[in-house]
Amino acid sequence: AMFNHSYRTRSPEKVLEEIKLLYKKYNIRHIYFQDDEFSIDKKRTEKICDLLIKSNFNIIWECLTRVNSVNDFLLKKMYKSGCRTILYGIDAGYEEGLKRIKKNITLQQAKKAVYLTKKHHIIAKTAFIIGYPWESAKEIKQTIKFSKELDADITFFNTLTPYENTEIFKEVQQNNLFSENHNLKNYVSHGSLPVVRTKYLTAKELTYWSGRANLEFYLRPKYLLRKIKTINNLHYLKRSFLAGIDLLKLSICKILTI
């Protein structure tokens, strides 16, 4: 709906050519592939990995992709070529939600992808969305619960931002669910205030739930213990502590909105 259903790629050889320029001319050693679904074409992804391995650049890289676009073999090759972080957009933590947004994935696929990613020593990030038109506290609790079951290394909880011309935008519009903060001129993908409400929850209540989701996920003893075990120097300790404090403050502020 947004891009007219068109899809175009650059060849693996051209991708490596650009990486080579970044590596040699600008001394870049860390690359983030911004493609929404980096590994949707597994053969192309494998070829990029093979070229990176052959280059001996030893760069570190990250990407975004879908949980049904990876497998054991591909993840092993991605790690060997320098991949150290993958972000999976899962969006809903209950099967009915995945069906309604036409995500074309299952919760089981999400579990398998995160498990295999961590198995190959790649940081697994996951992203969820709360605030779909039909959602009440019940559905949001299911999403939070599933996020904890996945136990990814990092998890994001965003409130819904419907883009124009999409089905979800039309549903929000037809049901008059845009919040008072809604302003198309100031649209951002990850705004601090929800631009929608649901049939059962106000925008303020959605803000509360996004804050609560963060606290429930990150304040688990299991997660905190695992995080502590990864700290191996004072710089990382300081960075992790400050990031944790910022997240805690933000989450508490959101909870206090109601």
Coordinates of N, CA, C and O in Angstrom, one line a residue, residues 144 147-148 155-157 207-224 243-256:
I144 N 2.6 -9.1 26.1 CA 3.6 -9.0 27.1 C 4.1 -10.3 27.5 O 5.3 -10.6 27.7
S147 N 6.2 -12.0 24.9 CA 7.5 -11.4 24.8 C 8.4 -12.0 25.9 O 9.6 -12.2 25.6
K148 N 7.9 -12.3 27.0 CA 8.7 -12.8 28.1 C 9.0 -14.3 27.8 O 10.1 -14.8 28.2
T155 N 13.9 -6.1 23.7 CA 12.6 -6.1 23.2 C 12.0 -4.7 23.2 O 12.2 -4.0 24.2
F156 N 11.4 -4.3 22.1 CA 10.7 -3.0 22.0 C 9.2 -3.1 22.0 O 8.7 -4.0 21.4
F157 N 8.6 -2.2 22.7 CA 7.1 -2.1 22.7 C 6.7 -0.8 22.2 O 6.9 0.3 22.8
T207 N -0.4 4.5 26.7 CA 0.9 4.9 27.2 C 1.3 4.2 28.5 O 2.5 3.8 28.6
Y208 N 0.3 4.0 29.3 CA 0.5 3.2 30.6 C 1.0 1.8 30.2 O 2.0 1.3 30.8
W209 N 0.3 1.2 29.3 CA 0.7 -0.2 29.0 C 2.0 -0.4 28.3 O 2.7 -1.4 28.5
S210 N 2.5 0.6 27.5 CA 3.8 0.5 26.9 C 4.9 0.7 28.0 O 5.9 0.0 27.9
G211 N 4.6 1.5 29.0 CA 5.5 1.6 30.1 C 5.6 0.3 31.0 O 6.6 -0.2 31.4
R212 N 4.4 -0.2 31.2 CA 4.3 -1.4 32.0 C 4.9 -2.6 31.3 O 5.6 -3.4 32.0
A213 N 4.8 -2.6 30.0 CA 5.4 -3.7 29.2 C 6.9 -3.7 29.4 O 7.5 -4.8 29.6
N214 N 7.5 -2.5 29.4 CA 9.0 -2.4 29.5 C 9.4 -2.9 30.9 O 10.4 -3.7 31.1
L215 N 8.7 -2.5 31.9 CA 9.0 -2.9 33.3 C 8.9 -4.4 33.5 O 9.7 -5.0 34.1
E216 N 7.8 -5.0 33.0 CA 7.6 -6.4 33.1 C 8.6 -7.2 32.4 O 9.1 -8.3 32.9
F217 N 9.1 -6.7 31.3 CA 10.1 -7.5 30.5 C 11.5 -7.3 31.1 O 12.2 -8.3 31.3
Y218 N 11.9 -6.1 31.4 CA 13.3 -5.9 31.8 C 13.6 -6.0 33.3 O 14.8 -6.1 33.6
L219 N 12.6 -6.0 34.1 CA 12.8 -6.2 35.6 C 12.7 -7.6 36.0 O 12.7 -7.9 37.2
R220 N 12.6 -8.5 35.1 CA 12.6 -10.0 35.5 C 14.0 -10.4 36.1 O 15.0 -10.1 35.5
P221 N 14.0 -11.1 37.2 CA 15.3 -11.6 37.7 C 16.1 -12.4 36.7 O 17.3 -12.2 36.6
K222 N 15.4 -13.2 35.9 CA 16.1 -14.0 34.8 C 16.8 -13.1 33.9 O 18.0 -13.3 33.5
Y223 N 16.2 -12.0 33.4 CA 16.8 -11.1 32.5 C 17.9 -10.3 33.1 O 19.0 -10.2 32.5
L224 N 17.7 -9.8 34.3 CA 18.7 -9.0 35.0 C 20.0 -9.8 35.2 O 21.1 -9.3 35.0
A243 N 21.7 3.3 30.6 CA 20.6 3.0 29.7 C 19.4 2.4 30.5 O 18.3 2.7 30.2
G244 N 19.8 1.6 31.5 CA 18.7 1.0 32.4 C 18.0 2.1 33.2 O 16.7 2.0 33.3
I245 N 18.7 3.0 33.7 CA 18.1 4.1 34.4 C 17.2 4.9 33.6 O 16.0 5.3 33.9
D246 N 17.6 5.2 32.3 CA 16.8 6.0 31.4 C 15.5 5.3 31.1 O 14.4 5.9 31.0
L247 N 15.6 4.0 30.8 CA 14.5 3.2 30.5 C 13.5 3.1 31.7 O 12.3 3.2 31.5
L248 N 14.1 3.0 32.9 CA 13.2 2.9 34.1 C 12.5 4.2 34.3 O 11.3 4.2 34.5
K249 N 13.2 5.3 34.1 CA 12.5 6.6 34.2 C 11.4 6.8 33.2 O 10.3 7.3 33.6
L250 N 11.7 6.5 32.0 CA 10.7 6.6 30.9 C 9.5 5.8 31.2 O 8.3 6.2 31.0
S251 N 9.7 4.5 31.6 CA 8.6 3.6 31.8 C 7.7 4.0 33.0 O 6.5 4.0 32.9
I252 N 8.4 4.5 34.0 CA 7.6 5.0 35.2 C 6.8 6.2 34.8 O 5.6 6.3 35.3
C253 N 7.4 7.1 34.0 CA 6.6 8.3 33.6 C 5.4 7.9 32.8 O 4.3 8.5 32.9
K254 N 5.5 6.9 32.0 CA 4.4 6.4 31.2 C 3.3 5.8 32.1 O 2.1 6.1 31.9
I255 N 3.7 5.1 33.1 CA 2.8 4.4 34.0 C 2.0 5.5 34.8 O 0.8 5.3 35.1
L256 N 2.7 6.6 35.1 CA 2.1 7.6 35.9 C 1.1 8.5 35.1 O 0.6 9.5 35.7

